[in-house]
Structures are given as C-alpha cells and as structure tokens.
Short mmCIF file of C-alpha atoms in Angstrom, two decimals:
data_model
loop_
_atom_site.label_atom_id
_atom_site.label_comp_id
_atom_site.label_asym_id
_atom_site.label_seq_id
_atom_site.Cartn_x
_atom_site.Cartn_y
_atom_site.Cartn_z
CA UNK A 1 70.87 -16.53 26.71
CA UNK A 2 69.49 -13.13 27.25
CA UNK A 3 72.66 -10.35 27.54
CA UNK A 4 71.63 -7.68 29.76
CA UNK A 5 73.56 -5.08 31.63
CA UNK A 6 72.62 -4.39 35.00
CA UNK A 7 68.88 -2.96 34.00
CA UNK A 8 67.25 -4.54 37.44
CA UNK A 9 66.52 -2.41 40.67
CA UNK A 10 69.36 -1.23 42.59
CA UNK A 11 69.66 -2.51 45.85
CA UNK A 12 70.22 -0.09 48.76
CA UNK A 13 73.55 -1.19 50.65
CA UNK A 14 71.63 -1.94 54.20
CA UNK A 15 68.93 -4.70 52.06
CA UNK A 16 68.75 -7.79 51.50
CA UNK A 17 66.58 -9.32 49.07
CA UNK A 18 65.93 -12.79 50.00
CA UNK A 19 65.78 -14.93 47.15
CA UNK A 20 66.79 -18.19 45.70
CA UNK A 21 69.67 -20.06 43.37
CA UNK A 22 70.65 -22.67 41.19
CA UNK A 23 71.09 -26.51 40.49
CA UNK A 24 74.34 -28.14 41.06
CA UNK A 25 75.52 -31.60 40.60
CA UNK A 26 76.89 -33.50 43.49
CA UNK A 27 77.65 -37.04 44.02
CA UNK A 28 75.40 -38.13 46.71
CA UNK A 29 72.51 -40.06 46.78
CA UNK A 30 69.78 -37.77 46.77
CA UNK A 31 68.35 -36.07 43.78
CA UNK A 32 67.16 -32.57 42.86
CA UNK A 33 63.53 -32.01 41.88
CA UNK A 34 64.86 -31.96 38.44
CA UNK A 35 68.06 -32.27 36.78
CA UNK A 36 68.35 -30.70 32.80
CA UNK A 37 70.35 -28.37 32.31
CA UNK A 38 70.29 -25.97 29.39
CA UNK A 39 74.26 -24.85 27.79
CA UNK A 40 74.21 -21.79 25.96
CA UNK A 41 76.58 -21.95 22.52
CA UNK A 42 79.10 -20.24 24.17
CA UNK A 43 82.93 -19.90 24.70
CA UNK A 44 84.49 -23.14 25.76
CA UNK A 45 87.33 -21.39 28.01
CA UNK A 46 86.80 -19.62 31.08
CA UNK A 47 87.56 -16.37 31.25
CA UNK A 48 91.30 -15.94 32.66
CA UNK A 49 89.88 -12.27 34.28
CA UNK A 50 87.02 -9.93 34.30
CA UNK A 51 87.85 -8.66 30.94
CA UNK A 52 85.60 -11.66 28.66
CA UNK A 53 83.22 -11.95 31.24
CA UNK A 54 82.03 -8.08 32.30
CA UNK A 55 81.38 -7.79 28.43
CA UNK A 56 79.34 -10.71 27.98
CA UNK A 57 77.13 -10.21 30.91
CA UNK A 58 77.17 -6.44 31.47
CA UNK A 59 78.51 -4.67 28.56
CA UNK A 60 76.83 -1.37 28.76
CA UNK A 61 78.02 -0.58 31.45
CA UNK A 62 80.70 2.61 31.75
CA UNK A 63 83.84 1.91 33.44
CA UNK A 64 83.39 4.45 36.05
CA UNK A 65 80.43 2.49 37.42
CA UNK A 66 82.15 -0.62 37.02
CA UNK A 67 84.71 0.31 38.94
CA UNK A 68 82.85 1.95 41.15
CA UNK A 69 82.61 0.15 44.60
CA UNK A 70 79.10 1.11 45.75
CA UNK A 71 77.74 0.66 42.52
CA UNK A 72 78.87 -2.64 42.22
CA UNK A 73 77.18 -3.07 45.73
CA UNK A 74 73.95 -1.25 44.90
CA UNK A 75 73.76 -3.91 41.75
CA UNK A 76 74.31 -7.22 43.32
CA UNK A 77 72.35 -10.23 41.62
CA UNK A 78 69.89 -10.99 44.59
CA UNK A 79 66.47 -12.35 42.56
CA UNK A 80 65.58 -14.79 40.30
CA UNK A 81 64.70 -12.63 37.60
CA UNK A 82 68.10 -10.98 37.65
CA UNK A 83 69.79 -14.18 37.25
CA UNK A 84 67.73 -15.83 34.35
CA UNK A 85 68.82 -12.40 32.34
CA UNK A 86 72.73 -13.83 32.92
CA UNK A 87 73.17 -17.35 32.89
CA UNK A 88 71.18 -19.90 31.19
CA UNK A 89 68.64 -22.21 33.69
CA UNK A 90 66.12 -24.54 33.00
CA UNK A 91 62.58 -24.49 34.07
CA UNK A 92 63.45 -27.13 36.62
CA UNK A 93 66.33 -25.10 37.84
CA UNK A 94 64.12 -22.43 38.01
CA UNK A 95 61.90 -24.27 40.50
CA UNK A 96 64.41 -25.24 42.09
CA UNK A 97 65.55 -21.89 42.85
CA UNK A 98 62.47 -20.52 44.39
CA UNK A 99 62.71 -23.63 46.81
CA UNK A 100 66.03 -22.75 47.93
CA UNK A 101 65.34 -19.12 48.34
CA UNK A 102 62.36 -19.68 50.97
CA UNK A 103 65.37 -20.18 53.34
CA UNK A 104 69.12 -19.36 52.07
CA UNK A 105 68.52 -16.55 49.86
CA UNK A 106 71.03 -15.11 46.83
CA UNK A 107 73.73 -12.04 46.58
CA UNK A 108 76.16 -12.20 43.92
CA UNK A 109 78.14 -8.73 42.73
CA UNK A 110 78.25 -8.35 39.44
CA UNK A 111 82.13 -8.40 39.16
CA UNK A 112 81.96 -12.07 40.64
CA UNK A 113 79.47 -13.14 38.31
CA UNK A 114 81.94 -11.89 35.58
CA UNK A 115 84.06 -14.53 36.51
CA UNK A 116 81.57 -17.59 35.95
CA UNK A 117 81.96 -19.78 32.45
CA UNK A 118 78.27 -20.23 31.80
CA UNK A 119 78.62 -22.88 29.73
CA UNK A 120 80.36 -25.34 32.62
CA UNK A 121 77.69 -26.70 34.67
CA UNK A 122 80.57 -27.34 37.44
CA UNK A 123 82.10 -23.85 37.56
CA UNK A 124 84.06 -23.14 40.84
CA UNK A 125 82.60 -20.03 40.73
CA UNK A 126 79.14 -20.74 40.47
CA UNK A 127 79.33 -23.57 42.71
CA UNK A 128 80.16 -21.06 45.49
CA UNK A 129 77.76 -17.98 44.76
CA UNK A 130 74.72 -19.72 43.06
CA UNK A 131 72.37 -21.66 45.91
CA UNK A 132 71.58 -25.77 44.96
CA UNK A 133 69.06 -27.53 46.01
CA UNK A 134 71.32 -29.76 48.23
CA UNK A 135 71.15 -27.00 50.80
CA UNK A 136 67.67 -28.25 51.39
CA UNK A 137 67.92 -31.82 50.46
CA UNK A 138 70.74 -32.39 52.78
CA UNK A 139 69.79 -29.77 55.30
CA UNK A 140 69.45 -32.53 58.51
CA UNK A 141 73.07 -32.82 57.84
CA UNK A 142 75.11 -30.63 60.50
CA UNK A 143 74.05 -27.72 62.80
CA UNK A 144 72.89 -23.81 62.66
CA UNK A 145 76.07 -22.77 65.40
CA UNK A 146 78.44 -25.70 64.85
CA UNK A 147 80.94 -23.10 66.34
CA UNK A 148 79.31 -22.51 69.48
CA UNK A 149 79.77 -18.13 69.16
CA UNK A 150 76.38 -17.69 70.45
CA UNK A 151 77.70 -19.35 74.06
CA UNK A 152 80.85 -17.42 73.73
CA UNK A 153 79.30 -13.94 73.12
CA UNK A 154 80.25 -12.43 76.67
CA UNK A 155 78.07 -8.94 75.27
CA UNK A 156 75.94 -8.95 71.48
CA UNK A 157 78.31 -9.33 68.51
CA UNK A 158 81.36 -10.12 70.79
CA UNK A 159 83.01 -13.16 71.02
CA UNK A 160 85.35 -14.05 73.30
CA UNK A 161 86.77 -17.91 73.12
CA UNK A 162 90.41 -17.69 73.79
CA UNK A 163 91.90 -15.88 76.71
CA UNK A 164 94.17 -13.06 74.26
CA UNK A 165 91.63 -12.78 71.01
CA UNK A 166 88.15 -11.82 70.69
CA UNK A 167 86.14 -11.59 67.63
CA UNK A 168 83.98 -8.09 66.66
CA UNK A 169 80.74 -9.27 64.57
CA UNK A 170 79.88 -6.21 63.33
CA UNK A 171 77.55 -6.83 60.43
CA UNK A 172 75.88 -9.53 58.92
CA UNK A 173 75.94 -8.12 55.83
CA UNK A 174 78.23 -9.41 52.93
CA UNK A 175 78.49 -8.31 49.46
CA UNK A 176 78.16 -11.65 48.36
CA UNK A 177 76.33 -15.01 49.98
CA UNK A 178 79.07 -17.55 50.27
CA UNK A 179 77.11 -21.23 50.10
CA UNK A 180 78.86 -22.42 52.26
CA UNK A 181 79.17 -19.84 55.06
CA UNK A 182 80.08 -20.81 58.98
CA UNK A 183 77.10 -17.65 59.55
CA UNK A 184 74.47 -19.15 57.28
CA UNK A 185 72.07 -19.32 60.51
CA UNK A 186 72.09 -15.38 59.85
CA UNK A 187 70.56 -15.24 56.63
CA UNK A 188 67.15 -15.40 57.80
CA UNK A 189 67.47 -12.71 60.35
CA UNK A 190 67.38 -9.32 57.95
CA UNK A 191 70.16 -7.16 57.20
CA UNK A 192 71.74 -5.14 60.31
CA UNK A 193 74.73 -3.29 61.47
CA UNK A 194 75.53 -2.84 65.08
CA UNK A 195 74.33 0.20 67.07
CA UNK A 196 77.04 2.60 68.30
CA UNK A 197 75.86 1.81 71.98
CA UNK A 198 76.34 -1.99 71.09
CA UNK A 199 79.93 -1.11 70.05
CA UNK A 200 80.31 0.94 73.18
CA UNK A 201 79.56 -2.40 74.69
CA UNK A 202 82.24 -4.34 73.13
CA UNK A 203 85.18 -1.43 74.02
CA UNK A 204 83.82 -1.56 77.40
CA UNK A 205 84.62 -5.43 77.73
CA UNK A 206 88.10 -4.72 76.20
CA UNK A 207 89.30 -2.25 78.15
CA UNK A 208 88.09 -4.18 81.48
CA UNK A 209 89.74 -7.40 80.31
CA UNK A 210 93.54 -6.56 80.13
CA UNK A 211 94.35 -10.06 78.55
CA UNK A 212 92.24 -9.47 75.30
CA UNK A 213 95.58 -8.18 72.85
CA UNK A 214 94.36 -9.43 69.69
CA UNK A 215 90.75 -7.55 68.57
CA UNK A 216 89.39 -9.36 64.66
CA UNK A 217 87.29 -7.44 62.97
CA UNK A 218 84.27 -9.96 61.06
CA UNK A 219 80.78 -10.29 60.01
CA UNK A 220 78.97 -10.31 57.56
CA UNK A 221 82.30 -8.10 56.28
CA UNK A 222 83.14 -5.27 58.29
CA UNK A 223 83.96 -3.85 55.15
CA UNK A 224 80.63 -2.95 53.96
CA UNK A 225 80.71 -0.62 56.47
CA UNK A 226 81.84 2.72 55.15
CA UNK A 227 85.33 3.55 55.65
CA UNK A 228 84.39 6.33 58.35
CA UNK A 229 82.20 4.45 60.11
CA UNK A 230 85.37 1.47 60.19
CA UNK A 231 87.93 4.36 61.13
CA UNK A 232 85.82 5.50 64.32
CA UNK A 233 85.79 1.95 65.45
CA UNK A 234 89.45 1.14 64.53
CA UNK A 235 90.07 4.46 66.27
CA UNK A 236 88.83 3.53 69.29
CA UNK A 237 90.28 -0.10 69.55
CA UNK A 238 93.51 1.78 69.10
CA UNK A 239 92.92 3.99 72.22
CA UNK A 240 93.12 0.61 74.43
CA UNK A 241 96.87 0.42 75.59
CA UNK A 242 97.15 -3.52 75.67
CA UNK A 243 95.20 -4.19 72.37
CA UNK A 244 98.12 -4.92 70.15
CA UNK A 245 97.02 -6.33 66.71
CA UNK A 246 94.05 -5.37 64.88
CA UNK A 247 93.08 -8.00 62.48
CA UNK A 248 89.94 -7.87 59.88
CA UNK A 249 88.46 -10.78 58.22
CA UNK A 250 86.94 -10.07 54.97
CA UNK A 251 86.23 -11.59 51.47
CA UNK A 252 85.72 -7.99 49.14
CA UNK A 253 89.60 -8.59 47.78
CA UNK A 254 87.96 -12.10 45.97
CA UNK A 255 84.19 -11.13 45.57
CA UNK A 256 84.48 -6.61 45.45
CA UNK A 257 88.05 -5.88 44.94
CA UNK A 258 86.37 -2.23 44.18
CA UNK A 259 86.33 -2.13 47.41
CA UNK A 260 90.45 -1.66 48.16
CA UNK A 261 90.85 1.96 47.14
CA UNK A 262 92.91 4.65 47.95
CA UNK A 263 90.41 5.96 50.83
CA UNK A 264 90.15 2.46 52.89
CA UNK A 265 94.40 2.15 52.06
CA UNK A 266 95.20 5.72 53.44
CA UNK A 267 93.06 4.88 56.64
CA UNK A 268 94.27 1.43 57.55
CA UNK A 269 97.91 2.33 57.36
CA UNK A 270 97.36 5.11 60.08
CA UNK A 271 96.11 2.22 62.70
CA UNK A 272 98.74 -0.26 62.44
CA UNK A 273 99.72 -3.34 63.37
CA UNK A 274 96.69 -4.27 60.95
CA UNK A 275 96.24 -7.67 59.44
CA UNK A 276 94.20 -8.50 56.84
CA UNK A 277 92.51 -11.97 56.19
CA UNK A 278 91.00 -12.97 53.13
CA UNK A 279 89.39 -16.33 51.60
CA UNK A 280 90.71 -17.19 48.34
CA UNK A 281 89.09 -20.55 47.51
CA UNK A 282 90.35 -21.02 43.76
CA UNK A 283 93.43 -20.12 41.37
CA UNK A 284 90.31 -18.47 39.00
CA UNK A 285 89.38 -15.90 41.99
CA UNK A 286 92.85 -14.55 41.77
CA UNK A 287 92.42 -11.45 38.87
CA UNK A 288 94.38 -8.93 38.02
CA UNK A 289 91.90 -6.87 39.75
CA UNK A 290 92.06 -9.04 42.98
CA UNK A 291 95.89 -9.06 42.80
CA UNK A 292 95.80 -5.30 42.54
CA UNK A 293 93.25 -4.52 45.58
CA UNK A 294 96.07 -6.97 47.57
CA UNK A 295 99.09 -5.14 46.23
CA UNK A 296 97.77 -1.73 47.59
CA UNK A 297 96.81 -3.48 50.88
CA UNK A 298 100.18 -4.73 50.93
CA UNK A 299 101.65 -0.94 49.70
CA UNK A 300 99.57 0.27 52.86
CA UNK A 301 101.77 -2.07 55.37
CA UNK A 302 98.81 -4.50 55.88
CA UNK A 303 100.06 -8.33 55.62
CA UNK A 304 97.69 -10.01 53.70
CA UNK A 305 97.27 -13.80 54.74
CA UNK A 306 94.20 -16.49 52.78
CA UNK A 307 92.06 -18.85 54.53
CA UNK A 308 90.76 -21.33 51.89
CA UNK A 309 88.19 -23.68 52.97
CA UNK A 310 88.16 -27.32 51.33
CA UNK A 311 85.15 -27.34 48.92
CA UNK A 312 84.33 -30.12 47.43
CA UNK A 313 84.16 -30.52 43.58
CA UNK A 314 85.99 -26.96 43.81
CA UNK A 315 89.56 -27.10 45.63
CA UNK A 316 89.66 -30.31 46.67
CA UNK A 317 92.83 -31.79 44.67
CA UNK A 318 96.43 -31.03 44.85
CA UNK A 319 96.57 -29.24 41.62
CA UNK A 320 94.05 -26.89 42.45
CA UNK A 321 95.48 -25.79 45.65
CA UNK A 322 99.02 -25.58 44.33
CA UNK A 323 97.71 -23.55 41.72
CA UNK A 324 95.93 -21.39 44.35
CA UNK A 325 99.01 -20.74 46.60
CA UNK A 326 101.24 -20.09 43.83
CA UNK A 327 98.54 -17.65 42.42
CA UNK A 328 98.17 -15.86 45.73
CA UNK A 329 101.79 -15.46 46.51
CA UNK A 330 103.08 -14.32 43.26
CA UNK A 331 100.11 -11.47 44.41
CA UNK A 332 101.77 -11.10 47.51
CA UNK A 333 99.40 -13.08 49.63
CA UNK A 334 100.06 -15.55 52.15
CA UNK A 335 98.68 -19.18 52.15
CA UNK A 336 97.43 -19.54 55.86
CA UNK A 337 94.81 -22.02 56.37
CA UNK A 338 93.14 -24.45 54.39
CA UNK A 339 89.66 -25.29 56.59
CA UNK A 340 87.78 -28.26 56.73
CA UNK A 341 84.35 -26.72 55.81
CA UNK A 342 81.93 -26.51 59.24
CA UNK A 343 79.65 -28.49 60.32
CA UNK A 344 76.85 -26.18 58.89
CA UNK A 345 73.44 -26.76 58.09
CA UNK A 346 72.97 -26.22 54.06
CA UNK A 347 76.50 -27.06 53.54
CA UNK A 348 76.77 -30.70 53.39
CA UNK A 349 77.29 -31.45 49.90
CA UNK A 350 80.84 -28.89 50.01
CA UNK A 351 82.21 -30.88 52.44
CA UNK A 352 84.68 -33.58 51.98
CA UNK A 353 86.44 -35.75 54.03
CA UNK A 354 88.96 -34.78 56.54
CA UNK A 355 91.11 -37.47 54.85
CA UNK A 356 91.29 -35.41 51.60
CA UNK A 357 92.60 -32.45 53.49
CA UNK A 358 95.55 -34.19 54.50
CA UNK A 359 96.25 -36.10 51.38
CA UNK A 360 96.30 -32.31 49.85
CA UNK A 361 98.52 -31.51 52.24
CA UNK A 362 100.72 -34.69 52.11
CA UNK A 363 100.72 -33.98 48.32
CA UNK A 364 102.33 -30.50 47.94
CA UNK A 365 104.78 -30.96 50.58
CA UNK A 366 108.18 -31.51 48.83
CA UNK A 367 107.04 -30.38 45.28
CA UNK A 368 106.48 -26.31 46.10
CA UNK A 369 108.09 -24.47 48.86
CA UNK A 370 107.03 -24.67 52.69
CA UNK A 371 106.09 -20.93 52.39
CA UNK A 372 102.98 -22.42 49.92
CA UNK A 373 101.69 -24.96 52.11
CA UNK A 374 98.85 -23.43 54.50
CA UNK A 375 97.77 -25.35 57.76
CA UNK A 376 95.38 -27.63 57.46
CA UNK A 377 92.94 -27.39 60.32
CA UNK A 378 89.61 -28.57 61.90
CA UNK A 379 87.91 -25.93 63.73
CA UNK A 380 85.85 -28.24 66.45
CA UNK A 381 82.16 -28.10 67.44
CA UNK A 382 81.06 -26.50 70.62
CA UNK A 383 83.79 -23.85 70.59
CA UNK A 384 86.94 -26.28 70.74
CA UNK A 385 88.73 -24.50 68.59
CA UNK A 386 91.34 -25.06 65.83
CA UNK A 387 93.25 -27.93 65.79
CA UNK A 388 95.68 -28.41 62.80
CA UNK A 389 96.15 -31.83 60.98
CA UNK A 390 99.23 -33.09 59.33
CA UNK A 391 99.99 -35.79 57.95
CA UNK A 392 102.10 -38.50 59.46
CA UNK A 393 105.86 -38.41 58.89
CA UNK A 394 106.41 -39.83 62.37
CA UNK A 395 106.85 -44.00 62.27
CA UNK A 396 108.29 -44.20 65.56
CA UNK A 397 110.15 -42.29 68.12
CA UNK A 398 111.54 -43.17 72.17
CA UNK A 399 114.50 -40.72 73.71
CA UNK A 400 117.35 -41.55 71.59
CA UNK A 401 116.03 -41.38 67.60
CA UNK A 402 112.98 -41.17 65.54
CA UNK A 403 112.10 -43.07 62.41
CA UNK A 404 110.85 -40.75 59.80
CA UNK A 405 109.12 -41.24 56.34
CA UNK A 406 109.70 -38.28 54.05
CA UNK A 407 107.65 -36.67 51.05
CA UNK A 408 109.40 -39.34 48.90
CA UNK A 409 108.03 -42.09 51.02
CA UNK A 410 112.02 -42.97 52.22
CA UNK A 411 113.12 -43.86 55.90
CA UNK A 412 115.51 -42.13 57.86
CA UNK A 413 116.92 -42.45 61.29
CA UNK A 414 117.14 -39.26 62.80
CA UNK A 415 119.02 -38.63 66.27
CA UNK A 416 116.72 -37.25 69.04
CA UNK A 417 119.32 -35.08 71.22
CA UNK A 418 118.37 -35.12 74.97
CA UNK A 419 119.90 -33.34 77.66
CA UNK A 420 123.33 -35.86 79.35
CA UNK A 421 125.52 -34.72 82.14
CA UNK A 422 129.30 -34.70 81.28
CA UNK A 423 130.20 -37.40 82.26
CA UNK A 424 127.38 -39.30 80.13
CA UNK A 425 128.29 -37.21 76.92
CA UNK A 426 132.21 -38.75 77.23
CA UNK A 427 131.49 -42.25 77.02
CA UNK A 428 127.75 -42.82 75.53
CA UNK A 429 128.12 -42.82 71.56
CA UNK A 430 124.90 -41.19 69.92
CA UNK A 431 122.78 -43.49 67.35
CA UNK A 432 123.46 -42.30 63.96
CA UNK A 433 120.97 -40.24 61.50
CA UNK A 434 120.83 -40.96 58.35
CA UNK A 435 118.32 -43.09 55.84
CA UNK A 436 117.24 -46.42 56.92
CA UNK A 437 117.97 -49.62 54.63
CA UNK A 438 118.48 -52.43 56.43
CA UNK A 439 115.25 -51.87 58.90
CA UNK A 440 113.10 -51.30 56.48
CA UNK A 441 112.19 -54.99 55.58
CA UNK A 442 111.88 -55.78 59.17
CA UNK A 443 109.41 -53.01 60.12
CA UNK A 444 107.55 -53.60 57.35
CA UNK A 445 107.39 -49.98 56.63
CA UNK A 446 105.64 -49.01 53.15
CA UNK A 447 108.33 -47.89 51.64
CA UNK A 448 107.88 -46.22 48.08
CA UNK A 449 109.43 -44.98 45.23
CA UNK A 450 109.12 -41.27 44.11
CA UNK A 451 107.11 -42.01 40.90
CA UNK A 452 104.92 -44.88 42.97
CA UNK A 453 104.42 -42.55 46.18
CA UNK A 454 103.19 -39.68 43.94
CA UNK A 455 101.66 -40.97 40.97
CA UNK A 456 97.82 -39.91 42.28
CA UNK A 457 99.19 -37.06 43.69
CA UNK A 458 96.99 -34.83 41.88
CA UNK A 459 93.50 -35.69 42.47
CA UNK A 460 92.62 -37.15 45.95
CA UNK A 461 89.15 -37.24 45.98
CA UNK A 462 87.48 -40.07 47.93
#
C-alpha cells in the first residue's frame, strides 16, 4: 500500500466531485463483478482513535492543518485515484468503483478515513463511507423519496409534515457521503446552498403559520455553511415570537469534529433553546476527538442527543449498540433513536429486518440502564411518520390487571387501577400484583430462565 499524505487537489468547499467506491461483502444473492480482495501486511487491531490511523495514511501532514476544519474539508477523498493512494483495492474493486461512481459518487474527510483498519475487509467504517457495488446491483430495491419531503415542501427546501415542526433543508452538501443516506436522490443534482431569497421564503411561511414552534435545521449539514452565514439564519428564526426550539441535525461531531470550535460554540449558545442531533452509528466513531467536539457543545448549553440507524453487518447486534450508548453517554451524549434504515434506493444491502431492531432492543433492556436504550422506530413511506416499536411485554390485559413478561422472561400479575365510586372502593377487593406461578402452565406462556432467555442475546442477526 502506497502511504501518501494528502498530495491530491484540494477541493473547493461548494464542489463535489462525483466519483465512485469500493467492494463490500454482503450476504445476498447477487454478486459483484468481481470479488478478490487484496490485505495489506498491516496492523491487526483497529485503531482505538485518530492517533494510529492519521499517521499511517497522512503523516506529513502539520497539526495545524489537521486540525484545521476547512482544510480537512478542502481535502476530502472524493476520486478514485485519491483512494487507491490509502487503502489497498484490487483491480476488480477498482472497476467496480468507477461503476458505482456513474451514479452515487464518493466524499470521505480525511479524519474519517483515519479511523478505517485497512486490513478488515468488513470495517464499520468503511462499510459506511466507501460506495459497493450493491448500490447498483440491488438498486430496484426501494425508492428515490421513500419519505415523501418533496410532497410536503409547502415552499423549496421547507418541509412541513407535522402541524408544530418543520424541517429547513438548507444544503445538500455534506462533508462526507453517508451510503446509506435518506437524501441519496440528491447526489446527482450538483452541489448547492440555498439563496437568501429562498430563505426569505421559508421565514415568511413561519411567521404566517403561528403553530410551527419547533424549526430543525438539516441538509446536506447545515454546518458546512460558515458559521456567519448559520448565525444570520439562526438570527432570524429567533426574531419569530412563537418559534420555541431550534434544533440542527448534523453528522460533523462523527465524520469533522474540526468542525465544533470555539467560533460555532460562542454563537450557538447566544440563540438558545438549541438542540443538537447527531448520528453516531458505531462505538469506533466515538474518539477522543468526537467526545471533545460534544463536550464543548455540551459546555455551550446545547443538549446533544444520537440517532443511530440499524446497519447491517455494522450495528446490528446487542453488543455493538450497548457498546455505542455506553460510549456516547460517558461523552455526554444522549441515545435517542435507533432507525430502521429507509426505504432508499442504493441502500438495500444496509438494511435489516425490522425484527432485529427489536430483538436489539429486547436485548439491552434490563442489562444497562433505561437512560441507554434509544427508541426504536420506523419512519413510514409517503410521509407517515415515526412510529416507535417495542417489543412485547404485554401478554394480556382487560380493566382489572395485566399479565406481563419481563426482561427475564418471568410473569407477573400487575393490578390495572381504574377509576370506582366510594361505595365500589369499600366492598370490591382489588386482584393482587405480584409474579405469576400457578397460571403459567395453563396459559402456556414461554416462560424462561435468565441464562435460557438471554443466552443469544448478543448477536441477533437473522
């Protein structure tokens, strides 16, 4: 493997080169062009930060530019000739790569690059920023809009689906191309910001629509905007009396943590209520340098909450998402959502079944606190919305008592209390809670012990 700095073009931070990715291996029937893959002889761990990483793949560069936000930006892998300098691909990955990048093209920073083990064919990082020739393979699987935001944008770049929130598309530009991204469809389109009329637009519709109180910020990532250009539009928002949270959904704390400085801090803590959502998708993303762009959010009185989306052959186990919410609170973030990845077009071999969502779920309840445990939730086609699934601890239930199965796979009777007149309450004696033994055979309930209900706990993949 060739070790290069960064010694390609710089990109300017309003381009897009459109170009391709790599191979990846997926369980399902159909096969890529080609499948060798060429392992360099190098370290078997993965590196636990940027630390092993920046100096294998860009070594020469100073720390000033590495930490450097707009550098980092300016330097994003986005060709195949940049990536064949950094990780090791075979010819027929190579090919593979220019198929890919005809229509989902390639931006990786170099900082999330850092974090890939080149020698794991499967890396969870890779999986995510590298394209694979699924995306084409398996490309009559799901839809361009599975959302439905084009029929929900009352003006350009607004969307407005629930009668108190409406979403701010401001950008479709991102500092890195997620694979398996909800906006995919706007890959193809060229790189744009919206006008300052076009934002006029949107503050118009808010301050005629008195119901709107919750404004989210989203691209692209709003933060590629510069922070003055984000100020004057936070600014504004803020002038509109019933507009009472300000939320912004952005990935730069996992993919740029550069990004989070001092600047960007100083001006979101002027504009509050301001909530910040990120997407954590694995324990790895969670550096000391992502921890540290969340702590000075955090410092800044923004809440940070994480919206993980299920990935498969990246987060989708128990171990790997316990590991994630205990990495993201002990850096002070909160586990919010896990998503069942959309219905998107180029995104069918990430997604797993809703089944394993819930078994995740089912899985860490009882064995780390309730404050780890995001919702699980389905976000439905044609603009229905979220709609979070559980799993189900709920055997039976009528007015006077429920029969519940806990995380240990136990019984109990629990009393339902329903609202009695007086004279009821003195003479009508309330069923008893408490565990369940002697119904148990009868209702053939499949009951468990603790080692028997959890033994697979760990892995749940169909």
């Amino acid at each position: 493997m060739k070790t290069s700095s960064v010694a390609f073009k710089s990109q300017d931070s309003h381009t897009l080169e459109k170009i391709p990715s790599l191979n990846c291996q997926s369980t399902d029937t159909e096969e890529p062009p080609g499948k060798s893959f060429i392992i360099s002889n190098i370290e078997e761990e993965p590196p636990s930060c940027t630390t092993n990483g920046r100096y294998r793949f860009f070594w020469d560069v100073s720390d000033a530019s590495w930490k450097d936000w707009k550098w980092q930006f300016r330097n994003r892998i986005t060709s195949l000739e940049q990536l064949i300098q950094l990780l090791p691909l075979s010819v027929e990955e190579q090919a593979q790569i220019q198929t890919v990048a005809k229509r989902y093209p390639l931006s990786i920073t170099p900082y999330y690059l850092s974090l890939i083990n080149p020698s794991d064919p499967n890396d969870p990082i890779k999986k995510q920023s590298v394209p694979c020739i699924h995306e084409i393979t398996m490309s009559s699987f799901g839809m361009e809009d599975p959302l439905a935001e084009k029929e929900d944008s009352v003006v350009p770049g607004l969307v407005h689906r629930y009668p108190d929130r409406a979403l701010m598309v401001l950008t479709d530009i991102c500092p890195m191309l997620c694979r398996h991204c909800t906006r995919k469809r706007e890959w193809r389109h060229g790189a744009w910001t919206r006008t300052d009329d076009q934002i006029e637009a949107m503050l118009d519709y808010f301050r005629q629509h008195t119901a709107i109180r919750d404004v989210i910020l989203s691209g692209g990532d709003p933060l590629t905007l510069s922070t003055s250009h984000l100020e004057t539009i936070i600014a504004k928002i803020r002038q509109i009396k019933h507009i009472e949270i300000i939320r912004i959904g952005s990935r730069f704390p996992v993919v740029l943590p550069q990004r989070i400085d001092d600047e960007l801090c100083n001006m979101l803590s002027k504009y509050g209520p301001i909530w910040f959502n990120t997407h954590f998708n694995h324990p790895r993303e969670v550096t000391p340098e992502a921890a540290a762009a969340c702590d000075k959010l955090v410092r800044a009185g923004v809440p940070v909450n994480n919206q993980t989306v299920l990935l498969r052959g990246i987060n989708d186990s128990v171990e790997i998402q316990t590991k994630l919410a205990h990495a993201l609170l002990k850096a002070k973030v909160r586990p919010y959502y896990l998503f069942q990845c959309d219905e998107v077009q180029g995104t069918e071999h990430l997604r797993t079944s809703v089944d394993v969502g819930i078994k995740i779920i089912e899985g860490m309840r009882g064995h780390t606190s309730g404050l780890a445990i995001p919702n699980f939730v389905v976000d439905l086609v044609e603009g229905g919305g979220k709609v979070p699934l559980n799993p189900n601890y709920v055997l039976s239930m009528n007015d006077s008592e429920l029969l519940l199965q806990n995380y240990e796979g136990k019984v109990y009777r629990y009393r339902n209390p329903k609202t009695r007149n007086r004279k009821e309450e003195a003479v009508a004696a309330p069923p008893v809670s408490g565990v369940v033994e002697s119904l148990l055979e009868d209702a053939a309930l499949p009951v468990k012990t603790k080692g028997e209900a959890h033994a697979d706990r760990v892995i749940v993949r169909p």
